[in-house]
Every structure is written in C-alpha cells, then in structure tokens.
Tab-separated table of C-alpha atoms and ligand atoms in Angstrom:
chain	number	residue	atom	x	y	z
J	16	MET	CA	0.000	0.000	0.000
J	17	GLU	CA	1.298	3.410	-0.838
J	18	THR	CA	0.816	6.385	1.443
J	19	ASP	CA	0.937	8.843	-1.389
J	20	GLY	CA	1.025	8.548	-5.121
J	21	CYS	CA	-1.614	11.085	-6.038
J	22	ASN	CA	0.993	13.567	-7.202
J	23	ALA	CA	2.289	11.144	-9.768
J	24	LEU	CA	0.334	11.163	-12.974
J	25	PRO	CA	-1.211	7.762	-13.589
J	26	ALA	CA	0.811	6.567	-16.512
J	27	ARG	CA	0.945	2.782	-16.162
J	28	TYR	CA	-1.828	0.604	-17.436
J	29	LEU	CA	-2.773	-0.694	-14.001
J	30	ASP	CA	-3.100	2.814	-12.617
J	31	ARG	CA	-5.632	3.700	-15.252
J	32	VAL	CA	-8.103	0.873	-14.675
J	33	ASP	CA	-10.914	1.186	-12.158
J	34	PRO	CA	-9.380	0.439	-8.734
J	35	ARG	CA	-12.441	-1.632	-7.812
J	36	ALA	CA	-11.561	-4.085	-10.595
J	37	ARG	CA	-8.005	-4.348	-9.298
J	38	VAL	CA	-9.157	-5.086	-5.782
J	39	LEU	CA	-11.669	-7.681	-6.992
J	40	LEU	CA	-9.037	-9.398	-9.114
J	41	ALA	CA	-6.652	-9.482	-6.158
J	42	ILE	CA	-9.350	-10.979	-3.927
J	43	GLY	CA	-10.168	-13.567	-6.592
J	44	VAL	CA	-6.570	-14.648	-7.179
J	45	VAL	CA	-5.701	-14.754	-3.495
J	46	GLY	CA	-8.898	-16.697	-2.763
J	47	VAL	CA	-8.227	-19.381	-5.367
J	48	VAL	CA	-4.537	-19.699	-4.500
J	49	ALA	CA	-5.320	-19.993	-0.802
J	50	VAL	CA	-7.502	-23.091	-1.311
J	51	ALA	CA	-5.713	-24.571	-4.341
J	52	GLY	CA	-3.603	-27.722	-3.931
J	53	ARG	CA	-2.440	-28.665	-7.444
J	54	PHE	CA	1.023	-27.634	-8.513
J	55	LEU	CA	-0.219	-26.730	-11.962
J	56	THR	CA	-2.603	-24.140	-10.461
J	57	LEU	CA	-0.019	-22.774	-8.081
J	58	GLY	CA	2.625	-22.551	-10.805
J	59	ALA	CA	0.257	-20.746	-13.155
J	60	ALA	CA	-0.795	-18.376	-10.362
J	61	LEU	CA	2.825	-17.652	-9.493
J	62	ALA	CA	3.618	-16.910	-13.120
J	63	GLY	CA	0.611	-14.600	-13.396
J	64	ALA	CA	1.518	-12.884	-10.139
J	65	LEU	CA	5.061	-12.358	-11.405
J	66	VAL	CA	3.722	-10.669	-14.521
J	67	CYS	CA	1.435	-8.452	-12.400
J	68	ALA	CA	4.306	-7.469	-10.142
J	69	ALA	CA	6.555	-6.777	-13.115
J	70	VAL	CA	4.126	-4.431	-14.853
J	71	SER	CA	2.878	-2.791	-11.645
J	72	GLY	CA	5.737	-0.328	-11.452
J	73	ASN	CA	6.855	-1.359	-7.982
J	74	PRO	CA	10.589	-0.830	-7.666
J	75	TRP	CA	12.525	-4.093	-7.898
J	76	ARG	CA	14.358	-3.268	-4.678
J	77	LEU	CA	11.080	-3.245	-2.763
J	78	LEU	CA	9.948	-6.518	-4.348
J	79	ARG	CA	13.219	-8.179	-3.462
J	80	ARG	CA	13.049	-6.980	0.127
J	81	ARG	CA	9.497	-8.211	0.621
J	82	LEU	CA	10.209	-11.571	-0.990
J	83	ALA	CA	13.398	-12.028	1.022
J	84	ALA	CA	11.527	-11.423	4.274
J	85	LEU	CA	8.726	-13.797	3.249
J	86	ASN	CA	11.005	-16.581	2.091
J	87	ALA	CA	13.113	-16.395	5.231
J	88	VAL	CA	9.997	-17.407	7.149
J	89	LEU	CA	8.932	-19.944	4.534
J	90	LEU	CA	12.368	-21.554	4.607
J	91	LEU	CA	11.790	-22.394	8.251
J	92	VAL	CA	8.468	-23.987	7.322
J	93	ALA	CA	10.085	-25.897	4.477
J	94	VAL	CA	12.725	-27.314	6.797
J	95	VAL	CA	10.406	-28.279	9.640
J	96	LEU	CA	7.220	-29.349	7.881
J	97	PRO	CA	8.553	-32.468	6.066
J	98	LEU	CA	9.945	-33.744	9.361
J	99	THR	CA	6.598	-33.590	11.101
J	100	THR	CA	4.469	-35.042	8.307
J	101	GLU	CA	3.722	-38.770	8.172
J	102	GLY	CA	4.394	-40.614	4.916
J	103	THR	CA	6.977	-42.322	2.714
J	104	PRO	CA	10.499	-41.381	3.769
J	105	VAL	CA	12.669	-39.945	1.022
J	106	PHE	CA	15.882	-39.254	2.914
J	107	HIS	CA	16.945	-38.872	6.511
J	108	ALA	CA	18.162	-35.864	8.443
J	109	GLY	CA	19.767	-37.392	11.491
J	110	ALA	CA	17.278	-39.882	12.872
J	111	ARG	CA	14.194	-38.249	11.414
J	112	PRO	CA	12.893	-39.013	7.900
J	113	TYR	CA	11.953	-36.340	5.385
J	114	THR	CA	8.705	-37.624	3.889
J	115	ARG	CA	7.535	-37.275	0.309
J	116	GLU	CA	4.171	-35.884	1.451
J	117	GLY	CA	5.884	-33.419	3.728
J	118	LEU	CA	8.192	-32.158	0.970
J	119	LEU	CA	5.258	-31.694	-1.401
J	120	THR	CA	3.237	-29.790	1.211
J	121	ALA	CA	6.234	-27.577	1.978
J	122	ALA	CA	6.736	-26.838	-1.720
J	123	ALA	CA	3.056	-25.970	-2.066
J	124	VAL	CA	3.252	-23.609	0.929
J	125	VAL	CA	6.285	-21.836	-0.527
J	126	LEU	CA	4.586	-21.467	-3.921
J	127	LYS	CA	1.358	-20.220	-2.357
J	128	GLY	CA	3.090	-17.695	-0.152
J	129	ASN	CA	5.088	-16.218	-3.003
J	130	ALA	CA	2.128	-16.148	-5.394
J	131	ILE	CA	-0.122	-14.413	-2.854
J	132	VAL	CA	2.456	-11.817	-1.865
J	133	LEU	CA	3.452	-11.092	-5.467
J	134	ALA	CA	-0.165	-10.793	-6.569
J	135	SER	CA	-1.020	-8.462	-3.679
J	136	ILE	CA	2.010	-6.266	-4.233
J	137	GLY	CA	1.454	-6.240	-7.974
J	138	LEU	CA	-2.240	-5.452	-7.883
J	139	LEU	CA	-2.579	-3.395	-4.709
J	140	GLY	CA	0.952	-2.168	-4.025
J	141	THR	CA	0.713	1.006	-6.059
J	142	LEU	CA	-2.872	1.770	-5.071
J	143	PRO	CA	-2.895	4.900	-2.895
J	144	ALA	CA	-4.161	3.957	0.557
J	145	ALA	CA	-6.897	6.563	0.463
J	146	THR	CA	-8.175	5.013	-2.757
J	147	LEU	CA	-8.132	1.588	-1.156
J	148	GLY	CA	-10.210	3.022	1.681
J	149	HIS	CA	-12.699	4.351	-0.834
J	150	VAL	CA	-12.831	1.055	-2.678
J	151	LEU	CA	-13.572	-0.726	0.590
J	152	SER	CA	-16.417	1.628	1.329
J	153	HIS	CA	-17.843	0.995	-2.140
J	154	PHE	CA	-17.844	-2.693	-1.207
J	155	TYR	CA	-19.912	-1.879	1.883
J	156	VAL	CA	-17.103	-2.477	4.335
J	157	PRO	CA	-18.298	-0.848	7.595
J	158	ASP	CA	-17.675	2.913	7.837
J	159	LYS	CA	-15.600	2.540	10.981
J	160	LEU	CA	-13.082	0.226	9.288
J	161	VAL	CA	-12.796	2.513	6.291
J	162	GLN	CA	-12.200	5.518	8.527
J	163	LEU	CA	-9.599	3.557	10.429
J	164	THR	CA	-7.727	2.786	7.203
J	165	VAL	CA	-7.873	6.324	5.926
J	166	PHE	CA	-6.880	7.914	9.238
J	167	THR	CA	-4.089	5.453	9.903
J	168	VAL	CA	-2.500	6.403	6.635
J	169	ARG	CA	-2.952	10.104	7.247
J	170	TYR	CA	-1.409	10.052	10.708
J	171	LEU	CA	1.298	7.414	10.304
J	172	ASP	CA	3.500	10.121	8.931
J	173	VAL	CA	2.671	12.524	11.750
J	174	PHE	CA	3.559	9.894	14.345
J	175	ARG	CA	6.745	8.995	12.546
J	176	ARG	CA	7.710	12.666	12.567
J	177	GLU	CA	6.819	12.927	16.240
J	178	TYR	CA	8.899	9.855	17.004
J	179	THR	CA	11.841	11.198	14.986
J	180	ARG	CA	11.580	14.526	16.796
J	181	LEU	CA	11.581	12.914	20.228
J	182	ARG	CA	14.434	10.616	19.251
J	183	ALA	CA	16.426	13.568	17.932
J	184	ALA	CA	15.761	15.456	21.151
J	185	MET	CA	17.220	12.518	23.059
J	186	ARG	CA	20.192	12.197	20.738
J	187	VAL	CA	21.238	15.842	20.885
J	188	ARG	CA	21.442	15.465	24.639
J	189	GLY	CA	23.933	12.678	24.275
J	190	PHE	CA	21.631	9.676	24.607
J	191	ARG	CA	23.186	6.482	23.233
J	192	PRO	CA	21.118	3.334	23.666
J	193	GLY	CA	22.831	0.508	25.490
J	194	VAL	CA	21.918	-2.470	27.622
J	195	ASN	CA	21.222	-0.699	30.867
J	196	ARG	CA	18.437	0.652	33.049
J	197	HIS	CA	18.842	4.189	31.829
J	198	THR	CA	18.169	3.058	28.247
J	199	TYR	CA	15.097	1.064	29.193
J	200	ARG	CA	13.705	3.904	31.246
J	201	SER	CA	14.352	6.450	28.497
J	202	PHE	CA	12.638	4.302	25.886
J	203	GLY	CA	9.808	3.852	28.346
J	204	TYR	CA	9.430	7.630	28.565
J	205	LEU	CA	9.610	7.860	24.781
J	206	ALA	CA	6.829	5.295	24.326
J	207	GLY	CA	4.736	6.918	27.046
J	208	MET	CA	5.217	10.339	25.516
J	209	LEU	CA	4.183	9.078	22.076
J	210	LEU	CA	1.073	7.484	23.575
J	211	VAL	CA	0.036	10.583	25.489
J	212	ARG	CA	0.676	12.795	22.505
J	213	SER	CA	-1.324	10.508	20.238
J	214	LEU	CA	-4.222	10.602	22.652
J	215	ASP	CA	-4.060	14.396	22.843
J	216	ARG	CA	-3.869	14.657	19.125
J	217	SER	CA	-6.811	12.367	18.558
J	218	GLU	CA	-8.857	14.617	20.818
J	219	ARG	CA	-7.836	17.705	18.909
J	220	ILE	CA	-8.608	16.034	15.598
J	221	ALA	CA	-12.036	15.047	16.866
J	222	ALA	CA	-12.565	18.686	17.864
J	223	ALA	CA	-11.484	19.886	14.424
J	224	MET	CA	-13.885	17.439	12.807
J	225	LYS	CA	-16.757	18.632	14.972
J	226	CYS	CA	-15.978	22.188	13.965
J	227	ARG	CA	-16.598	21.216	10.391
J	228	GLY	CA	-19.946	19.651	10.988
J	229	PHE	CA	-18.907	16.017	11.498
J	230	ARG	CA	-21.691	13.987	13.115
J	231	GLY	CA	-20.407	10.455	12.713
J	232	ARG	CA	-20.985	9.876	9.021
J	233	TYR	CA	-18.020	10.034	6.666
J	234	TYR	CA	-18.808	11.190	3.150
J	235	LEU	CA	-16.573	10.417	0.214
J	236	LEU	CA	-15.775	12.958	-2.422
J	237	ASP	CA	-14.333	10.544	-4.941
J	238	HIS	CA	-16.650	8.476	-7.019
J	239	PHE	CA	-15.022	5.960	-9.274
J	240	ALA	CA	-16.047	6.121	-12.861
J	241	PHE	CA	-16.428	2.810	-14.636
J	242	SER	CA	-15.350	3.520	-18.186
J	243	PRO	CA	-16.442	0.667	-20.483
J	244	ALA	CA	-13.720	1.155	-23.093
J	245	ARG	CA	-10.971	0.948	-20.495
J	246	ASP	CA	-12.386	-1.287	-17.800
J	247	VAL	CA	-14.413	-3.941	-19.613
J	248	PRO	CA	-11.365	-5.564	-21.284
J	249	PHE	CA	-9.532	-5.560	-17.952
J	250	ALA	CA	-12.533	-6.964	-16.080
J	251	VAL	CA	-13.040	-9.696	-18.685
J	252	ALA	CA	-9.345	-10.633	-18.677
J	253	ALA	CA	-9.328	-10.634	-14.885
J	254	ALA	CA	-12.426	-12.818	-14.666
J	255	LEU	CA	-10.966	-15.243	-17.239
J	256	ALA	CA	-7.696	-15.429	-15.340
J	257	VAL	CA	-9.435	-16.316	-12.088
J	258	LEU	CA	-11.706	-18.807	-13.872
J	259	ALA	CA	-8.689	-20.389	-15.583
J	260	LEU	CA	-6.989	-20.866	-12.246
J	261	ALA	CA	-10.149	-22.404	-10.807
J	262	TRP	CA	-10.441	-24.665	-13.874
J	263	LEU	CA	-6.835	-25.838	-13.524
J	264	GLU	CA	-7.575	-26.692	-9.924
J	265	TRP	CA	-10.964	-28.353	-10.149
J	266	ALA	CA	-11.429	-29.612	-13.703
H	21	MET	CA	-23.796	49.393	17.018
H	22	SER	CA	-24.601	46.301	15.002
H	23	GLU	CA	-25.973	43.133	16.547
H	24	PRO	CA	-23.093	41.000	17.914
H	25	LEU	CA	-22.406	37.695	16.148
H	26	LEU	CA	-20.515	36.150	19.044
H	27	GLU	CA	-20.488	37.195	22.643
H	28	LEU	CA	-18.861	35.891	25.808
H	29	ARG	CA	-20.502	37.200	28.962
H	30	ASN	CA	-18.616	37.004	32.197
H	31	VAL	CA	-17.116	33.622	31.294
H	32	THR	CA	-15.035	31.688	33.790
H	33	PHE	CA	-13.172	28.530	32.894
H	34	CYS	CA	-10.601	26.250	34.460
H	35	TYR	CA	-8.965	23.002	33.384
H	36	GLY	CA	-9.339	20.451	36.147
H	37	LEU	CA	-8.690	21.859	39.588
H	38	ASP	CA	-6.110	24.416	38.454
H	39	ARG	CA	-6.520	28.098	38.984
H	40	PRO	CA	-8.994	29.476	36.465
H	41	VAL	CA	-7.647	30.348	33.020
H	42	LEU	CA	-10.473	32.790	32.301
H	43	ARG	CA	-12.017	34.873	35.070
H	44	GLY	CA	-15.082	36.916	34.190
H	45	CYS	CA	-14.058	37.338	30.581
H	46	ASN	CA	-16.179	39.477	28.244
H	47	LEU	CA	-15.880	39.586	24.471
H	48	ARG	CA	-18.080	40.809	21.667
H	49	ILE	CA	-17.635	40.267	17.953
H	50	ALA	CA	-20.021	42.108	15.667
H	51	GLY	CA	-20.508	41.894	11.903
H	52	GLY	CA	-17.596	43.494	10.061
H	53	ASP	CA	-15.375	43.548	13.153
H	54	ARG	CA	-11.680	42.917	12.673
H	55	LEU	CA	-10.245	42.194	16.051
H	56	ALA	CA	-6.882	40.884	17.111
H	57	LEU	CA	-6.287	39.083	20.371
H	58	ALA	CA	-2.889	39.213	22.015
H	59	GLY	CA	-1.640	37.936	25.333
H	60	ALA	CA	1.226	36.059	26.887
H	61	ASN	CA	1.791	32.376	26.162
H	62	GLY	CA	-0.542	30.367	28.322
H	63	SER	CA	-2.848	33.311	28.980
H	64	GLY	CA	-5.781	31.366	27.569
H	65	LYS	CA	-6.255	32.616	24.013
H	66	THR	CA	-6.714	29.168	22.502
H	67	THR	CA	-8.980	28.239	25.401
H	68	LEU	CA	-11.128	31.276	24.693
H	69	LEU	CA	-11.588	30.362	21.037
H	70	HIS	CA	-12.467	26.765	21.915
H	71	LEU	CA	-15.036	27.997	24.449
H	72	THR	CA	-16.595	30.215	21.806
H	73	VAL	CA	-17.396	27.285	19.501
H	74	GLY	CA	-18.365	24.948	22.319
H	75	LEU	CA	-15.374	22.596	22.303
H	76	LEU	CA	-15.066	23.499	25.999
H	77	ARG	CA	-17.866	24.559	28.343
H	78	PRO	CA	-17.574	27.523	30.712
H	79	ALA	CA	-17.745	26.937	34.458
H	80	SER	CA	-19.898	30.028	34.709
H	81	GLY	CA	-21.008	32.831	32.449
H	82	GLU	CA	-22.786	32.676	29.130
H	83	ILE	CA	-21.993	32.285	25.465
H	84	VAL	CA	-24.353	33.993	23.083
H	85	ALA	CA	-23.899	33.261	19.413
H	86	PHE	CA	-25.859	34.497	16.430
H	87	GLY	CA	-28.597	35.901	18.634
H	88	ARG	CA	-29.161	32.937	20.932
H	89	PRO	CA	-27.596	31.745	24.185
H	90	ARG	CA	-25.795	28.429	23.601
H	91	ARG	CA	-25.455	25.829	26.293
H	92	ARG	CA	-25.765	22.255	25.058
H	93	GLU	CA	-23.795	20.371	22.405
H	94	ALA	CA	-26.714	20.596	19.985
H	95	ASP	CA	-26.770	24.395	20.343
H	96	PHE	CA	-23.205	24.564	19.109
H	97	HIS	CA	-23.648	22.665	15.836
H	98	GLU	CA	-24.886	25.815	14.156
H	99	VAL	CA	-22.226	27.949	15.867
H	100	ARG	CA	-19.419	25.764	14.534
H	101	ARG	CA	-20.717	26.039	11.011
H	102	ARG	CA	-21.150	29.808	11.141
H	103	ALA	CA	-17.988	30.603	13.109
H	104	GLY	CA	-15.027	28.987	11.368
H	105	LEU	CA	-12.160	28.091	13.716
H	106	LEU	CA	-8.648	27.782	12.324
H	107	PHE	CA	-6.614	25.603	14.696
H	108	GLN	CA	-3.224	26.560	16.044
H	109	ASP	CA	-1.707	23.304	14.734
H	110	THR	CA	-2.606	22.538	11.119
H	111	ASP	CA	-1.794	18.851	11.569
H	112	ASP	CA	-4.929	18.652	13.701
H	113	GLN	CA	-7.050	20.319	11.118
H	114	LEU	CA	-6.085	18.543	7.914
H	115	PHE	CA	-6.930	14.904	8.394
H	116	CYS	CA	-7.814	13.733	4.911
H	117	ALA	CA	-5.211	12.394	2.518
H	118	THR	CA	-5.809	14.819	-0.316
H	119	VAL	CA	-6.462	18.539	-0.322
H	120	ALA	CA	-9.750	18.182	-2.187
H	121	GLU	CA	-11.143	15.698	0.314
H	122	ASP	CA	-10.132	17.883	3.188
H	123	VAL	CA	-11.686	21.032	1.844
H	124	ALA	CA	-14.815	19.111	0.812
H	125	PHE	CA	-15.204	17.501	4.240
H	126	GLY	CA	-17.197	20.407	5.695
H	127	PRO	CA	-19.520	20.961	2.710
H	128	LEU	CA	-20.247	17.204	2.455
H	129	ASN	CA	-21.079	17.120	6.166
H	130	LEU	CA	-23.490	19.975	5.562
H	131	GLY	CA	-25.258	17.761	3.049
H	132	LYS	CA	-24.036	19.417	-0.136
H	133	PRO	CA	-24.096	17.158	-3.207
H	134	ARG	CA	-20.716	16.051	-4.588
H	135	ALA	CA	-20.769	18.271	-7.639
H	136	GLU	CA	-21.533	21.301	-5.490
H	137	ALA	CA	-18.771	20.292	-3.045
H	138	ARG	CA	-16.287	20.061	-5.918
H	139	ARG	CA	-17.282	23.511	-7.093
H	140	ILE	CA	-16.803	24.915	-3.574
H	141	VAL	CA	-13.401	23.219	-3.342
H	142	ALA	CA	-12.194	24.765	-6.593
H	143	GLU	CA	-13.581	28.143	-5.620
H	144	THR	CA	-12.092	28.296	-2.106
H	145	LEU	CA	-8.716	27.001	-3.276
H	146	GLY	CA	-8.727	29.765	-5.860
H	147	CYS	CA	-9.666	32.254	-3.158
H	148	VAL	CA	-6.659	31.363	-0.991
H	149	GLY	CA	-4.350	31.388	-3.988
H	150	LEU	CA	-3.850	27.649	-4.401
H	151	PRO	CA	-5.759	26.828	-7.574
H	152	GLY	CA	-5.190	23.313	-8.869
H	153	PHE	CA	-4.085	21.893	-5.520
H	154	GLU	CA	-6.992	19.412	-5.331
H	155	ARG	CA	-5.006	16.213	-5.856
H	156	ARG	CA	-2.056	17.139	-3.658
H	157	ILE	CA	-1.315	15.141	-0.524
H	158	THR	CA	-1.938	17.228	2.600
H	159	TYR	CA	1.072	16.043	4.567
H	160	HIS	CA	3.491	16.658	1.722
H	161	LEU	CA	2.595	20.344	1.569
H	162	SER	CA	4.881	23.016	2.968
H	163	GLY	CA	3.900	24.705	6.224
H	164	GLY	CA	2.624	27.794	4.428
H	165	GLU	CA	0.589	25.825	1.901
H	166	ARG	CA	-0.826	23.699	4.703
H	167	ARG	CA	-1.998	26.779	6.562
H	168	LEU	CA	-3.699	28.112	3.449
H	169	VAL	CA	-5.387	24.755	2.814
H	170	ALA	CA	-6.574	24.713	6.438
H	171	LEU	CA	-7.980	28.193	5.896
H	172	ALA	CA	-9.669	27.014	2.710
H	173	SER	CA	-11.223	24.105	4.588
H	174	VAL	CA	-12.682	26.589	7.066
H	175	LEU	CA	-13.856	28.979	4.355
H	176	ALA	CA	-15.545	26.112	2.503
H	177	MET	CA	-18.134	26.045	5.290
H	178	GLN	CA	-19.059	29.591	4.234
H	179	PRO	CA	-18.894	30.958	7.782
H	180	ASP	CA	-20.077	34.394	8.921
H	181	ALA	CA	-17.188	34.852	11.317
H	182	LEU	CA	-13.604	33.585	11.455
H	183	LEU	CA	-11.660	32.688	14.582
H	184	LEU	CA	-7.997	32.300	13.647
H	185	ASP	CA	-5.548	30.878	16.172
H	186	GLU	CA	-2.040	32.094	15.375
H	187	PRO	CA	-2.391	31.812	11.606
H	188	THR	CA	1.163	33.034	10.977
H	189	ALA	CA	2.947	30.737	13.424
H	190	GLY	CA	5.796	29.029	11.613
H	191	LEU	CA	5.375	30.942	8.353
H	192	ASP	CA	8.160	32.786	6.590
H	193	GLU	CA	7.805	36.372	5.402
H	194	ALA	CA	6.547	35.516	1.947
H	195	SER	CA	3.910	33.120	3.273
H	196	THR	CA	2.869	35.632	5.921
H	197	ALA	CA	2.506	38.306	3.260
H	198	ARG	CA	0.407	35.965	1.161
H	199	LEU	CA	-1.821	35.070	4.108
H	200	THR	CA	-2.167	38.753	4.973
H	201	GLU	CA	-3.355	39.471	1.438
H	202	VAL	CA	-5.867	36.631	1.548
H	203	LEU	CA	-7.257	37.661	4.936
H	204	ARG	CA	-7.541	41.322	3.957
H	205	GLY	CA	-9.657	40.308	1.007
H	206	LEU	CA	-12.180	38.339	3.056
H	207	PRO	CA	-15.515	39.872	3.990
H	208	GLN	CA	-16.075	37.938	7.249
H	209	ALA	CA	-15.852	39.351	10.750
H	210	MET	CA	-12.732	37.987	12.354
H	211	LEU	CA	-10.885	37.526	15.599
H	212	VAL	CA	-7.208	36.812	15.006
H	213	VAL	CA	-4.881	35.535	17.716
H	214	SER	CA	-1.364	36.609	16.875
H	215	HIS	CA	1.917	37.553	18.501
H	216	ASP	CA	3.042	39.297	15.343
H	217	ARG	CA	2.387	43.000	15.699
H	218	LYS	CA	2.954	43.854	12.039
H	219	PHE	CA	0.542	41.146	10.951
H	220	ARG	CA	-2.093	42.332	13.444
H	221	GLU	CA	-1.834	45.848	12.172
H	222	ALA	CA	-2.137	44.768	8.569
H	223	VAL	CA	-5.192	42.556	9.041
H	224	THR	CA	-7.147	43.989	11.977
H	225	VAL	CA	-8.190	47.402	13.236
H	226	GLN	CA	-8.191	46.795	16.977
H	227	THR	CA	-6.142	44.653	19.346
H	228	LEU	CA	-7.600	43.192	22.511
H	229	LEU	CA	-5.323	42.039	25.276
H	230	LEU	CA	-6.003	38.908	27.291
H	231	CYS	CA	-4.416	39.243	30.688
H	232	GLU	CA	-5.174	37.641	34.036
H	233	GLY	CA	-8.154	35.882	32.510
H	234	ARG	CA	-9.863	39.051	31.301
H	235	ILE	CA	-9.913	41.073	28.121
H	236	ASP	CA	-8.959	44.719	27.915
H	237	ALA	CA	-8.996	46.881	24.865
H	238	GLY	CA	-5.240	47.127	24.341
H	239	PRO	CA	-3.108	49.308	22.094
H	240	SER	CA	-4.129	49.026	18.485
B	540	ATP	N1	-5.877	20.295	28.014
B	540	ATP	C1	-5.385	21.037	29.018
B	540	ATP	N2	-5.336	20.549	30.263
B	540	ATP	C2	-4.838	21.277	31.294
B	540	ATP	N3	-4.372	22.518	31.168
B	540	ATP	C3	-4.386	23.076	29.942
B	540	ATP	C4	-4.887	22.357	28.799
B	540	ATP	N4	-4.789	23.153	27.729
B	540	ATP	C5	-4.245	24.304	28.168
B	540	ATP	N5	-4.011	24.264	29.492
B	540	ATP	C6	-3.451	25.354	30.302
B	540	ATP	O1	-4.318	26.471	30.207
B	540	ATP	C7	-3.587	27.672	30.065
B	540	ATP	C8	-4.055	28.405	28.795
B	540	ATP	O2	-3.715	27.641	27.660
B	540	ATP	P1	-3.973	28.162	26.188
B	540	ATP	O3	-3.570	27.073	25.255
B	540	ATP	O4	-5.366	28.653	26.075
B	540	ATP	O5	-2.947	29.379	26.107
B	540	ATP	P2	-2.618	30.301	24.868
B	540	ATP	O6	-2.875	31.720	25.279
B	540	ATP	O7	-3.290	29.845	23.638
B	540	ATP	O8	-1.038	30.104	24.757
B	540	ATP	P3	-0.096	30.125	23.456
B	540	ATP	O9	0.184	31.542	23.129
B	540	ATP	O10	1.142	29.416	23.923
B	540	ATP	O11	-0.801	29.382	22.374
B	540	ATP	C9	-2.126	27.276	30.035
B	540	ATP	O12	-1.595	27.555	31.313
B	540	ATP	C10	-2.120	25.808	29.755
B	540	ATP	O13	-1.066	25.191	30.448
B	541	MG	MG1	-2.717	29.055	21.868
C-alpha cells in the first residue's frame, strides 16, 4: 500500500483501470490460491503474479526486500514441515525421515506464499491507501473500518515525525542506547510520551472534525467512474484469469 | 452598534482543579469587526476560542452566538458552522489524505451534493491562492501551503465569522505576506490571535489584550 502517489500522474496501465476491478481481481486470485492444492494451479498463479508485479511499477528493490523477508519465514516452514508429516520417507536428516508428502506440502506452501504476496504487491501495491479506503467503502465495508484505514494512513506520517523529533531530542542530549536501566527507562518515557501525545492529538482532531460539521458519518468525495472502453477488457481478462486458475484446480 | 455575532458574557473557565484560566471574561464580535487578540503564552487565548465554539464549556457565564444563548452540544452545531475556527496546529485540522477531500469535508457534512462540493473546493482554493491543488497530498505540503489549505477548509463552510488561532505561526515572510493578502480580502468578521504585531496591524483594526483571565482593549 502506498501512502501517497496522487501527485504522480497515472501513466501505467494498471493505474488507469478502475481500482475496484483491481481489488476484486486481487481478492479472486488470493482466494483461489489460498484453497488450491495442485502444482499446476499454483505454478500458473505464481507466473501470473510475477507478470502483475513486473508491470505494476513497484521498484525491484522493494519486491526483493518483501520476498526475502517472506522466504526467510517460509524456509523455516520448508525445513520443519517435512519432518513432522507422516508418509513415505525420502531421505533422513539425522534420525528423522523427510517424507515425500511433507516435501510436497512444503513446496506448495512456498509457492502459495510467493504467489499471494506477489499478486497483492502487484495489484494493490501502487494503489494509494486513500483510494483503497474508498474502494472498501464501495464494497460496503463498515464505515468505521474505512475511517480507520484512511486515518491510519494520514497520521502514520505525523507519528513517525513525532517519534523522529523525540528521538532527535534525546540524541542531541547525548543519549546512546545501550543495555542498561537508563536506556530502558528512556525508551519507556519515549513510548509513554508518544502514547500521550497521540491521545491528545486524537482529541484535537475530533474537535477539528466537529468544527466542520462532522456527526459520525463520513462522506466520500471521490466516485469511481467505470469507463467501459478501459475497464471492460480488464474486467473480462481478470475474470478469465481467475476462472482459468479455478479450472486448472478443479477440472 | 450592530448586533453581535458572538459574545462571551462574564465567562469563567478552568482546566481540572487548576486556577482558572479565564475569570469573568467578556468579548463581543459584531458583523464586520476585525479584532486581534494578544496575550502572553498560556494566557488562555486558545482556550477562549475553543469555548466560543463549544469545544469546551464555561464553568460560569454565558456564550451567546448568532442571537441565541448556547449551552448544550446541539446548540453549538450551528455555531461551529457559522464561526469557522482555524486551529493553532494545522496537523490537527487537515486529516484527509488529499487537499480536495479535506476542503470538501465540511460541505459534504453539511449535506451538499458532490458536484456542489467540488465547485466549492475549486472556488475556495482559488480564493486562498492555491488553484489546482486538489489532488495534492496534505502532509506533503509546505507549512505555508498547509496553513492556506486549512484556511480554505474553514472557508468552505461559508462561515459568517472567522476565529484564527495564530495563523502566521511558523510561516516565513513571503507566506505571511500571502496570508495577509488573503485575509484582507475576506468579507467575514474575524478575531485573530497573533503575537506578530505587524501582521495584526495589517489585518485587523483593533487589538484586545487577554491578561489575568480578562480582556482589555489594548493598544491598536
Ligand atoms: N488540556 C489542558 N489541560 C490542562 N491545562 C491546559 C490544557 N490546555 C491548556 N491548558 C493550560 O491552560 C492555560 C491556557 O492555555 P492556552 O492554550 O489557552 O494558552 P494560549 O494563550 O493559547 O497560549 P499560546 O500563546 O502558547 O498558544 C495554560 O496555562 C495551559 O497550560
Ligand atoms: Mg494558543
């Protein structure tokens, strides 16, 4: 999810299609991949997800970082899972057998994880968070959740700035973190200060909202336009892709 | 003398059990008034503005706004629409991701249709000298631009009176000059809190002094 992006002109194909279609496609792909078990399906999904990620305009560096983090966790699964699954032993690690069934399950988990993450980054990664919030509200996600999304994005930056300011204030007075009581106490103060400030700020924001006539209902300015010439081909292709995956799995 | 828009009568207020911040404070803002409010840090200027629009309630005394005494939360809904408050910290005021959404927030709350809200957004942004800023991200704006957007979001409610809490705080000379121009061109009655004497003199005709919890007519 991107916290900005509105200042960039939408140039890439994905940025021009109706964001609702993107979100639906992502939900469809992730849904099928999550329940799929056949390697053919998972392989096809991974390939599709790779294409999505490649054309999405996400920087490669970011993709690599995300995938590295994911696969570090999946590696652990891949090492442990075959040991704990019953079945035909293939080879032994110490006294424990690695089973065929276990290896296959582990491979499926790795494929699934990568396909889901790549598809999400590719389809949703460059969607501005505010837009995602709006999409959710068009899908009748409860108002409170939508507001939470939109506000979180708006104030993440403010909190990060506040944190940086407090940290800088500590640093200019010679604070160097170490393994000692002074460090723990100082970080305790820092966390407490952030909490109190956040609370104060939320009260002031609520006041500002009241001043502008807020009575609990959040209205959206943006209305997405479904343009047939642009969105129908995408929607059809997206629907076919999801159907194809489902067909590979269940036919 | 014209009918006052906003009036504080003998208002007393204290936070918690502290000594009172305001003690028998009187204030009157009439149509066309251009008042400045000065006073030491912590003298209660922000508190006074928040009391006026009902974000805080006085311990004693009365707030009369637009011809009616206001006491309960429901009484203040109309006051907040007709008396636009610009907050001291713009980060509190701009809470939407994009400028257009932020400026449209008030009009949409007032039940204006989207097309009308868009028109108001374009118009008020033009009025504060930021035409074409609709799609910009609020937290990537400079301090001066942010202040002007906050002002636009207040103006979009089409208020009869403006309460501005240190509008020039943190602005450089060019931004201050720009804000001065914008404010001088506005027709609304206003009460401006400011420590900047030059700015007060350029925008307002009279300075009130808040001291010891009361208001005196100070030097202009
Ligand atoms: N939420 C609060 N709780 C307790 N005390 C408060 C609170 N807000 C303000 N005060 C106190 O009330 C007094 C008046 O504060 P206020 O913010 O109105 O001053 P101000 O005149 O606006 O000051 P400044 O010029 O610094 O903005 C100060 O002494 C302040 O410490
Ligand atoms: Mg103040």
